[in-house]
Amino acid sequence: MKVLTECTIGIILLTCACKVQDGGGSTVLFQSGECKFNPKFFDNFTIRTVNNTVNLEMVTKRSFDRGFNVHVDFSIKMSKADRYQRVFAHTMDACAVTMALKKNIFKAWFQSMLAHGNFIYHCPVPPDHYYLRNWKVDPKLVPQYLNAGSYRVTGHFFYGKLKSKYEDPERRVEFVSSNATYNPKYFRSFSMCVSNRTLNMTMELLQPIQRGFKAHIDYQLRMPNAKTFQTIFSHHVDVCATVNSVKGGLFKSWFKSMTEKGNFMLNCPVQVGTYYLRDWEMGSSLTHQFLHPGEYRGKVYFFYGKYKTKTENRVLALTIDSVLYN
């Protein structure tokens, strides 16, 4: 990886290709694996995929302690594409994650590996022979927002500071276009437009918005030179529960930011009336840090009931095109 700087010590570079299948529960099929390692830290390091499982062998020369970092890159191969396109990335302190009380997807993966190898649960990790045998990802540990498809996961382990060409504190989103369709049972009118690369909307609500009002959000990416957008991941949100929650999150951050540019209510039920949003921008603090620059499309479906079933009652559909810059 051409992301190393003078203050970075590269230790391992792991690459694993896999397929995610969706059939009543996501299944990950590992297809291939390869690695490069720093001989200052390892006598040997091998990775193999056997019967859709991952197997590792490593003989370490030195202890690993806090400050041992990993940069994880997730890439997807779009349909009919010849190469993988980076979707998102994340950098973390590997020791801090394994020792933390708080559980997240990366710690859950590591915990599942413990049953298939002799990894140590805490740092420092002393020099020794370590292995992983026949590990596969439990369907419960596959992020629900990932669509079925071919993925490549690259893990770059290092000490020091990872310097990437993508790093820039001035991340920003510029809105390009928007479109909306609405259910006349719920709205007398609904309009949305992009002006000076900001988002504006006006709506006249006919019925109160109650608990159970949900949103299905599709994130789509357009590959370079491609004509169409393709979904990279999606997410369900209980709108009322999110805005009423004490706990923060990206979706709540978006909504709180919108209240500064409009007259939206901060809790449910939302009463009948006219609501507006004026000159709303999505600053660097409101973007997913793992998303890389490019052309994106957000498709948001608001509804009651259960998504894509007979009980679904579609209320509003929004499509917003934007460009993410660094």
mmCIF file of C-alpha atoms in Angstrom:
data_model
loop_
_atom_site.group_PDB
_atom_site.id
_atom_site.type_symbol
_atom_site.label_atom_id
_atom_site.label_comp_id
_atom_site.label_asym_id
_atom_site.label_seq_id
_atom_site.Cartn_x
_atom_site.Cartn_y
_atom_site.Cartn_z
ATOM 1 C CA MET A 1 0.000 0.000 0.000
ATOM 2 C CA LYS A 2 1.374 3.393 -0.927
ATOM 3 C CA VAL A 3 0.223 4.958 2.300
ATOM 4 C CA LEU A 4 3.311 4.474 4.465
ATOM 5 C CA THR A 5 5.223 7.490 5.759
ATOM 6 C CA GLU A 6 8.589 7.830 7.481
ATOM 7 C CA CYS A 7 6.918 7.619 10.900
ATOM 8 C CA THR A 8 5.047 4.423 10.011
ATOM 9 C CA ILE A 9 6.346 0.893 10.557
ATOM 10 C CA GLY A 10 4.452 -1.507 8.324
ATOM 11 C CA ILE A 11 4.017 -4.924 9.922
ATOM 12 C CA ILE A 12 1.443 -7.012 8.018
ATOM 13 C CA LEU A 13 -0.647 -6.490 4.913
ATOM 14 C CA LEU A 14 -3.525 -8.982 4.649
ATOM 15 C CA THR A 15 -5.947 -9.220 1.735
ATOM 16 C CA CYS A 16 -8.975 -11.509 1.699
ATOM 17 C CA ALA A 17 -11.564 -11.847 -1.085
ATOM 18 C CA CYS A 18 -15.037 -13.124 -0.254
ATOM 19 C CA LYS A 19 -18.651 -13.254 -1.367
ATOM 20 C CA VAL A 20 -21.640 -12.260 0.747
ATOM 21 C CA GLN A 21 -24.767 -14.248 -0.039
ATOM 22 C CA ASP A 22 -28.228 -13.345 1.211
ATOM 23 C CA GLY A 23 -30.658 -16.171 1.654
ATOM 24 C CA GLY A 24 -32.594 -15.803 4.893
ATOM 25 C CA GLY A 25 -29.342 -14.758 6.600
ATOM 26 C CA SER A 26 -26.111 -13.385 5.187
ATOM 27 C CA THR A 27 -23.370 -15.950 4.499
ATOM 28 C CA VAL A 28 -19.712 -15.084 3.844
ATOM 29 C CA LEU A 29 -17.792 -17.395 1.508
ATOM 30 C CA PHE A 30 -14.022 -16.819 1.669
ATOM 31 C CA GLN A 31 -12.417 -17.305 -1.743
ATOM 32 C CA SER A 32 -8.760 -16.311 -1.444
ATOM 33 C CA GLY A 33 -6.208 -14.777 0.887
ATOM 34 C CA GLU A 34 -2.690 -13.386 0.635
ATOM 35 C CA CYS A 35 -0.287 -11.511 2.875
ATOM 36 C CA LYS A 36 2.971 -9.605 3.119
ATOM 37 C CA PHE A 37 4.832 -9.266 6.420
ATOM 38 C CA ASN A 38 7.755 -7.425 7.960
ATOM 39 C CA PRO A 39 10.550 -9.942 8.834
ATOM 40 C CA LYS A 40 11.561 -7.734 11.760
ATOM 41 C CA PHE A 41 8.367 -8.811 13.506
ATOM 42 C CA PHE A 42 7.708 -12.317 12.122
ATOM 43 C CA ASP A 43 9.684 -15.439 11.306
ATOM 44 C CA ASN A 44 6.721 -16.607 9.269
ATOM 45 C CA PHE A 45 3.172 -15.557 8.423
ATOM 46 C CA THR A 46 0.789 -17.455 6.115
ATOM 47 C CA ILE A 47 -2.898 -17.186 5.290
ATOM 48 C CA ARG A 48 -4.984 -19.770 3.396
ATOM 49 C CA THR A 49 -8.644 -20.222 2.557
ATOM 50 C CA VAL A 50 -9.910 -23.813 2.786
ATOM 51 C CA ASN A 51 -13.554 -24.796 2.216
ATOM 52 C CA ASN A 52 -14.690 -21.178 2.597
ATOM 53 C CA THR A 53 -12.813 -20.765 5.897
ATOM 54 C CA VAL A 54 -9.729 -18.724 6.846
ATOM 55 C CA ASN A 55 -6.575 -20.306 8.284
ATOM 56 C CA LEU A 56 -3.559 -18.408 9.664
ATOM 57 C CA GLU A 57 -0.106 -19.417 10.893
ATOM 58 C CA MET A 58 2.317 -16.918 12.404
ATOM 59 C CA VAL A 59 5.544 -17.032 14.372
ATOM 60 C CA THR A 60 6.219 -13.680 16.029
ATOM 61 C CA LYS A 61 9.613 -12.294 17.050
ATOM 62 C CA ARG A 62 8.480 -9.369 19.198
ATOM 63 C CA SER A 63 5.725 -8.458 21.626
ATOM 64 C CA PHE A 64 2.789 -6.396 20.385
ATOM 65 C CA ASP A 65 1.490 -3.680 22.693
ATOM 66 C CA ARG A 66 -0.715 -0.598 22.646
ATOM 67 C CA GLY A 67 -0.140 1.517 19.584
ATOM 68 C CA PHE A 68 -0.414 -1.561 17.368
ATOM 69 C CA ASN A 69 -2.867 -0.233 14.789
ATOM 70 C CA VAL A 70 -4.837 -1.669 11.909
ATOM 71 C CA HIS A 71 -6.283 0.110 8.888
ATOM 72 C CA VAL A 72 -9.151 -1.913 7.377
ATOM 73 C CA ASP A 73 -10.268 -1.261 3.789
ATOM 74 C CA PHE A 74 -13.565 -2.644 2.470
ATOM 75 C CA SER A 75 -13.934 -2.777 -1.319
ATOM 76 C CA ILE A 76 -16.774 -4.075 -3.480
ATOM 77 C CA LYS A 77 -16.820 -5.367 -7.033
ATOM 78 C CA MET A 78 -19.858 -3.933 -8.776
ATOM 79 C CA SER A 79 -21.796 -6.085 -11.237
ATOM 80 C CA LYS A 80 -20.010 -6.363 -14.598
ATOM 81 C CA ALA A 81 -16.967 -4.509 -13.197
ATOM 82 C CA ASP A 82 -13.426 -5.822 -13.673
ATOM 83 C CA ARG A 83 -11.971 -4.403 -10.486
ATOM 84 C CA TYR A 84 -12.846 -3.623 -6.885
ATOM 85 C CA GLN A 85 -13.904 -0.136 -5.799
ATOM 86 C CA ARG A 86 -13.042 1.059 -2.300
ATOM 87 C CA VAL A 87 -16.234 1.716 -0.343
ATOM 88 C CA PHE A 88 -15.077 2.621 3.146
ATOM 89 C CA ALA A 89 -12.130 2.329 5.505
ATOM 90 C CA HIS A 90 -11.477 2.438 9.231
ATOM 91 C CA THR A 91 -8.340 2.762 11.376
ATOM 92 C CA MET A 92 -8.213 1.552 14.976
ATOM 93 C CA ASP A 93 -5.856 0.592 17.793
ATOM 94 C CA ALA A 94 -5.982 -3.221 17.662
ATOM 95 C CA CYS A 95 -5.015 -3.646 21.321
ATOM 96 C CA ALA A 96 -7.551 -1.072 22.504
ATOM 97 C CA VAL A 97 -10.350 -2.805 20.574
ATOM 98 C CA THR A 98 -9.628 -6.273 21.976
ATOM 99 C CA MET A 99 -9.320 -4.949 25.547
ATOM 100 C CA ALA A 100 -12.283 -2.540 25.473
ATOM 101 C CA LEU A 101 -15.411 -3.305 27.487
ATOM 102 C CA LYS A 102 -17.605 -1.861 24.761
ATOM 103 C CA LYS A 103 -18.467 -4.339 22.035
ATOM 104 C CA ASN A 104 -18.435 -3.492 18.335
ATOM 105 C CA ILE A 105 -18.267 -5.439 15.075
ATOM 106 C CA PHE A 106 -14.459 -5.670 15.090
ATOM 107 C CA LYS A 107 -14.325 -6.967 18.666
ATOM 108 C CA ALA A 108 -17.129 -9.428 17.860
ATOM 109 C CA TRP A 109 -15.071 -10.807 14.953
ATOM 110 C CA PHE A 110 -12.006 -11.153 17.178
ATOM 111 C CA GLN A 111 -14.004 -12.898 19.908
ATOM 112 C CA SER A 112 -15.319 -15.407 17.377
ATOM 113 C CA MET A 113 -11.716 -16.140 16.305
ATOM 114 C CA LEU A 114 -10.731 -17.106 19.855
ATOM 115 C CA ALA A 115 -12.713 -20.344 19.551
ATOM 116 C CA HIS A 116 -10.718 -21.315 16.437
ATOM 117 C CA GLY A 117 -7.181 -20.455 17.497
ATOM 118 C CA ASN A 118 -4.803 -19.614 20.316
ATOM 119 C CA PHE A 119 -4.883 -15.823 20.104
ATOM 120 C CA ILE A 120 -4.372 -13.858 23.311
ATOM 121 C CA TYR A 121 -7.248 -11.698 24.512
ATOM 122 C CA HIS A 122 -5.122 -8.829 25.843
ATOM 123 C CA CYS A 123 -1.925 -6.894 25.172
ATOM 124 C CA PRO A 124 1.028 -7.192 25.334
ATOM 125 C CA VAL A 125 1.086 -10.255 23.065
ATOM 126 C CA PRO A 126 4.409 -12.088 23.691
ATOM 127 C CA PRO A 127 6.495 -13.722 20.936
ATOM 128 C CA ASP A 128 5.135 -17.184 20.131
ATOM 129 C CA HIS A 129 3.506 -19.391 17.514
ATOM 130 C CA TYR A 130 -0.138 -18.395 16.887
ATOM 131 C CA TYR A 131 -2.727 -19.962 14.625
ATOM 132 C CA LEU A 132 -6.320 -19.746 13.394
ATOM 133 C CA ARG A 133 -8.118 -22.867 12.143
ATOM 134 C CA ASN A 134 -11.227 -23.074 9.956
ATOM 135 C CA TRP A 135 -12.637 -19.678 10.936
ATOM 136 C CA LYS A 136 -15.746 -18.406 9.211
ATOM 137 C CA VAL A 137 -17.944 -15.397 9.854
ATOM 138 C CA ASP A 138 -21.125 -16.186 11.744
ATOM 139 C CA PRO A 139 -24.161 -14.782 9.845
ATOM 140 C CA LYS A 140 -24.997 -12.753 12.970
ATOM 141 C CA LEU A 141 -21.644 -10.950 12.616
ATOM 142 C CA VAL A 142 -22.272 -9.756 9.051
ATOM 143 C CA PRO A 143 -23.346 -6.069 9.017
ATOM 144 C CA GLN A 144 -26.971 -5.982 7.895
ATOM 145 C CA TYR A 145 -26.370 -2.958 5.668
ATOM 146 C CA LEU A 146 -24.034 -4.921 3.362
ATOM 147 C CA ASN A 147 -25.712 -6.117 0.192
ATOM 148 C CA ALA A 148 -24.928 -9.485 -1.368
ATOM 149 C CA GLY A 149 -21.893 -9.324 -3.661
ATOM 150 C CA SER A 150 -18.125 -9.772 -4.006
ATOM 151 C CA TYR A 151 -15.946 -7.983 -1.462
ATOM 152 C CA ARG A 152 -12.255 -7.543 -0.742
ATOM 153 C CA VAL A 153 -11.053 -6.770 2.774
ATOM 154 C CA THR A 154 -7.521 -5.487 3.308
ATOM 155 C CA GLY A 155 -5.999 -5.186 6.784
ATOM 156 C CA HIS A 156 -2.835 -3.106 7.123
ATOM 157 C CA PHE A 157 -1.242 -3.533 10.580
ATOM 158 C CA PHE A 158 1.333 -0.943 11.623
ATOM 159 C CA TYR A 159 2.908 1.201 14.330
ATOM 160 C CA GLY A 160 3.030 4.974 14.023
ATOM 161 C CA LYS A 161 0.753 7.217 11.988
ATOM 162 C CA LEU A 162 -0.916 6.126 8.798
ATOM 163 C CA LYS A 163 -0.798 8.920 6.255
ATOM 164 C CA SER A 164 -3.232 8.553 3.380
ATOM 165 C CA LYS A 165 -3.811 10.679 0.318
ATOM 166 C CA TYR A 166 -7.471 10.660 1.335
ATOM 167 C CA GLU A 167 -6.877 12.453 4.629
ATOM 168 C CA ASP A 168 -8.003 16.047 4.647
ATOM 169 C CA PRO A 169 -9.880 17.907 7.421
ATOM 170 C CA GLU A 170 -12.012 19.798 4.894
ATOM 171 C CA ARG A 171 -14.378 17.010 3.872
ATOM 172 C CA ARG A 172 -17.574 18.425 2.429
ATOM 173 C CA VAL A 173 -20.690 17.371 0.575
ATOM 174 C CA GLU A 174 -22.124 19.369 -2.306
ATOM 175 C CA PHE A 175 -25.720 18.580 -3.225
ATOM 176 C CA VAL A 176 -26.302 18.264 -6.969
ATOM 177 C CA SER A 177 -29.974 17.376 -7.489
ATOM 178 C CA SER A 178 -33.044 16.095 -5.663
ATOM 179 C CA ASN A 179 -36.429 14.549 -6.306
ATOM 180 C CA ALA A 180 -39.441 13.677 -4.145
ATOM 181 C CA THR A 181 -42.732 11.806 -4.457
ATOM 182 C CA TYR A 182 -45.316 11.770 -1.672
ATOM 183 C CA ASN A 183 -48.554 10.134 -0.576
ATOM 184 C CA PRO A 184 -51.378 12.733 -0.788
ATOM 185 C CA LYS A 185 -53.039 11.108 2.220
ATOM 186 C CA TYR A 186 -50.213 12.476 4.368
ATOM 187 C CA PHE A 187 -49.145 15.672 2.564
ATOM 188 C CA ARG A 188 -51.059 18.459 0.884
ATOM 189 C CA SER A 189 -47.786 19.439 -0.783
ATOM 190 C CA PHE A 190 -44.102 18.531 -0.653
ATOM 191 C CA SER A 191 -41.303 20.217 -2.595
ATOM 192 C CA MET A 192 -37.542 19.814 -2.451
ATOM 193 C CA CYS A 193 -34.776 21.478 -4.457
ATOM 194 C CA VAL A 194 -31.043 22.151 -4.517
ATOM 195 C CA SER A 195 -29.994 25.803 -4.555
ATOM 196 C CA ASN A 196 -26.362 26.949 -4.455
ATOM 197 C CA ARG A 197 -25.436 23.348 -3.579
ATOM 198 C CA THR A 198 -27.602 23.402 -0.441
ATOM 199 C CA LEU A 199 -30.814 21.494 0.240
ATOM 200 C CA ASN A 200 -34.203 23.176 0.619
ATOM 201 C CA MET A 201 -37.658 21.719 1.230
ATOM 202 C CA THR A 202 -41.188 22.784 2.126
ATOM 203 C CA MET A 203 -43.981 20.435 3.211
ATOM 204 C CA GLU A 204 -47.577 20.770 4.342
ATOM 205 C CA LEU A 205 -48.492 17.853 6.595
ATOM 206 C CA LEU A 206 -52.102 16.594 6.634
ATOM 207 C CA GLN A 207 -51.742 13.875 9.296
ATOM 208 C CA PRO A 208 -49.597 13.746 12.450
ATOM 209 C CA ILE A 209 -46.419 11.659 12.232
ATOM 210 C CA GLN A 210 -46.654 8.987 14.931
ATOM 211 C CA ARG A 211 -44.375 6.346 16.433
ATOM 212 C CA GLY A 212 -43.742 3.538 13.976
ATOM 213 C CA PHE A 213 -42.741 6.025 11.257
ATOM 214 C CA LYS A 214 -39.658 4.437 9.679
ATOM 215 C CA ALA A 215 -37.094 5.171 6.990
ATOM 216 C CA HIS A 216 -35.177 2.836 4.682
ATOM 217 C CA ILE A 217 -31.979 4.538 3.508
ATOM 218 C CA ASP A 218 -30.021 3.309 0.486
ATOM 219 C CA TYR A 219 -26.460 4.557 -0.063
ATOM 220 C CA GLN A 220 -25.404 4.299 -3.689
ATOM 221 C CA LEU A 221 -22.096 4.956 -5.444
ATOM 222 C CA ARG A 222 -21.344 5.675 -9.082
ATOM 223 C CA MET A 223 -18.109 4.106 -10.259
ATOM 224 C CA PRO A 224 -15.762 6.207 -12.420
ATOM 225 C CA ASN A 225 -17.053 6.312 -16.024
ATOM 226 C CA ALA A 226 -20.205 4.381 -15.048
ATOM 227 C CA LYS A 227 -23.662 5.534 -16.151
ATOM 228 C CA THR A 228 -25.631 4.204 -13.201
ATOM 229 C CA PHE A 229 -25.447 4.159 -9.410
ATOM 230 C CA GLN A 230 -25.246 0.880 -7.490
ATOM 231 C CA THR A 231 -26.230 0.267 -3.879
ATOM 232 C CA ILE A 232 -23.265 -0.251 -1.549
ATOM 233 C CA PHE A 233 -25.214 -0.573 1.705
ATOM 234 C CA SER A 234 -28.594 0.221 3.239
ATOM 235 C CA HIS A 235 -30.071 0.836 6.663
ATOM 236 C CA HIS A 236 -33.452 0.910 8.454
ATOM 237 C CA VAL A 237 -34.196 3.696 10.939
ATOM 238 C CA ASP A 238 -37.120 4.199 13.319
ATOM 239 C CA VAL A 239 -37.425 7.946 12.784
ATOM 240 C CA CYS A 240 -39.323 8.851 15.959
ATOM 241 C CA ALA A 241 -37.145 6.619 18.153
ATOM 242 C CA THR A 242 -33.999 8.176 16.664
ATOM 243 C CA VAL A 243 -35.008 11.820 17.175
ATOM 244 C CA ASN A 244 -36.314 11.100 20.702
ATOM 245 C CA SER A 245 -33.264 9.077 21.746
ATOM 246 C CA VAL A 246 -30.777 10.482 24.244
ATOM 247 C CA LYS A 247 -28.036 8.530 22.491
ATOM 248 C CA GLY A 248 -26.346 10.327 19.618
ATOM 249 C CA GLY A 249 -25.563 8.938 16.196
ATOM 250 C CA LEU A 250 -25.038 10.057 12.633
ATOM 251 C CA PHE A 251 -28.740 10.089 11.746
ATOM 252 C CA LYS A 252 -29.622 12.101 14.836
ATOM 253 C CA SER A 253 -26.737 14.481 14.053
ATOM 254 C CA TRP A 254 -28.255 15.077 10.611
ATOM 255 C CA PHE A 255 -31.649 15.816 12.129
ATOM 256 C CA LYS A 256 -30.266 18.144 14.821
ATOM 257 C CA SER A 257 -28.342 20.017 12.135
ATOM 258 C CA MET A 258 -31.545 20.374 10.099
ATOM 259 C CA THR A 259 -33.423 21.886 13.054
ATOM 260 C CA GLU A 260 -30.993 24.813 12.928
ATOM 261 C CA LYS A 261 -32.042 25.499 9.326
ATOM 262 C CA GLY A 262 -35.774 24.861 9.644
ATOM 263 C CA ASN A 263 -38.752 24.489 11.953
ATOM 264 C CA PHE A 264 -38.806 20.703 12.387
ATOM 265 C CA MET A 265 -40.107 19.328 15.694
ATOM 266 C CA LEU A 266 -37.709 17.543 18.031
ATOM 267 C CA ASN A 267 -40.141 14.841 19.124
ATOM 268 C CA CYS A 268 -43.109 12.725 18.013
ATOM 269 C CA PRO A 269 -45.957 13.048 17.326
ATOM 270 C CA VAL A 270 -45.289 15.733 14.705
ATOM 271 C CA GLN A 271 -48.421 17.836 14.456
ATOM 272 C CA VAL A 272 -50.248 18.848 11.282
ATOM 273 C CA GLY A 273 -48.744 22.009 9.813
ATOM 274 C CA THR A 274 -46.235 23.538 7.415
ATOM 275 C CA TYR A 275 -42.554 22.717 7.846
ATOM 276 C CA TYR A 276 -39.482 23.939 5.983
ATOM 277 C CA LEU A 277 -35.719 23.521 5.569
ATOM 278 C CA ARG A 278 -33.557 26.356 4.202
ATOM 279 C CA ASP A 279 -29.988 26.261 2.851
ATOM 280 C CA TRP A 280 -28.965 23.073 4.659
ATOM 281 C CA GLU A 281 -25.369 21.893 4.154
ATOM 282 C CA MET A 282 -23.700 18.646 5.197
ATOM 283 C CA GLY A 283 -20.382 19.557 6.791
ATOM 284 C CA SER A 284 -17.389 17.325 7.504
ATOM 285 C CA SER A 285 -18.711 16.285 10.934
ATOM 286 C CA LEU A 286 -21.927 14.979 9.337
ATOM 287 C CA THR A 287 -20.339 12.597 6.816
ATOM 288 C CA HIS A 288 -19.349 8.961 7.250
ATOM 289 C CA GLN A 289 -15.577 9.147 7.772
ATOM 290 C CA PHE A 290 -15.104 5.777 6.048
ATOM 291 C CA LEU A 291 -16.617 6.983 2.757
ATOM 292 C CA HIS A 292 -14.149 8.037 0.097
ATOM 293 C CA PRO A 293 -14.583 10.958 -2.314
ATOM 294 C CA GLY A 294 -16.945 10.333 -5.201
ATOM 295 C CA GLU A 295 -20.470 10.648 -6.568
ATOM 296 C CA TYR A 296 -23.187 9.366 -4.264
ATOM 297 C CA ARG A 297 -26.944 8.979 -4.343
ATOM 298 C CA GLY A 298 -29.117 8.683 -1.255
ATOM 299 C CA LYS A 299 -32.560 7.114 -1.632
ATOM 300 C CA VAL A 300 -34.819 7.454 1.409
ATOM 301 C CA TYR A 301 -38.210 5.745 1.728
ATOM 302 C CA PHE A 302 -40.436 6.788 4.642
ATOM 303 C CA PHE A 303 -43.185 4.352 5.567
ATOM 304 C CA TYR A 304 -45.351 2.709 8.205
ATOM 305 C CA GLY A 305 -45.563 -1.072 8.617
ATOM 306 C CA LYS A 306 -42.996 -3.604 7.461
ATOM 307 C CA TYR A 307 -40.738 -2.742 4.532
ATOM 308 C CA LYS A 308 -41.545 -4.511 1.235
ATOM 309 C CA THR A 309 -44.526 -6.418 2.613
ATOM 310 C CA LYS A 310 -48.298 -6.049 2.275
ATOM 311 C CA THR A 311 -48.319 -4.048 5.505
ATOM 312 C CA GLU A 312 -46.016 -1.348 4.108
ATOM 313 C CA ASN A 313 -47.702 2.041 3.755
ATOM 314 C CA ARG A 314 -45.418 4.312 1.715
ATOM 315 C CA VAL A 315 -45.499 7.931 2.891
ATOM 316 C CA LEU A 316 -42.621 9.687 1.130
ATOM 317 C CA ALA A 317 -39.715 8.869 -1.206
ATOM 318 C CA LEU A 318 -36.647 11.103 -1.615
ATOM 319 C CA THR A 319 -33.678 10.872 -3.979
ATOM 320 C CA ILE A 320 -30.677 13.141 -3.392
ATOM 321 C CA ASP A 321 -27.519 13.207 -5.539
ATOM 322 C CA SER A 322 -24.320 14.642 -4.125
ATOM 323 C CA VAL A 323 -20.544 14.721 -4.484
ATOM 324 C CA LEU A 324 -18.230 14.038 -1.547
ATOM 325 C CA TYR A 325 -14.996 16.046 -1.647
ATOM 326 C CA ASN A 326 -11.884 15.999 0.508
#
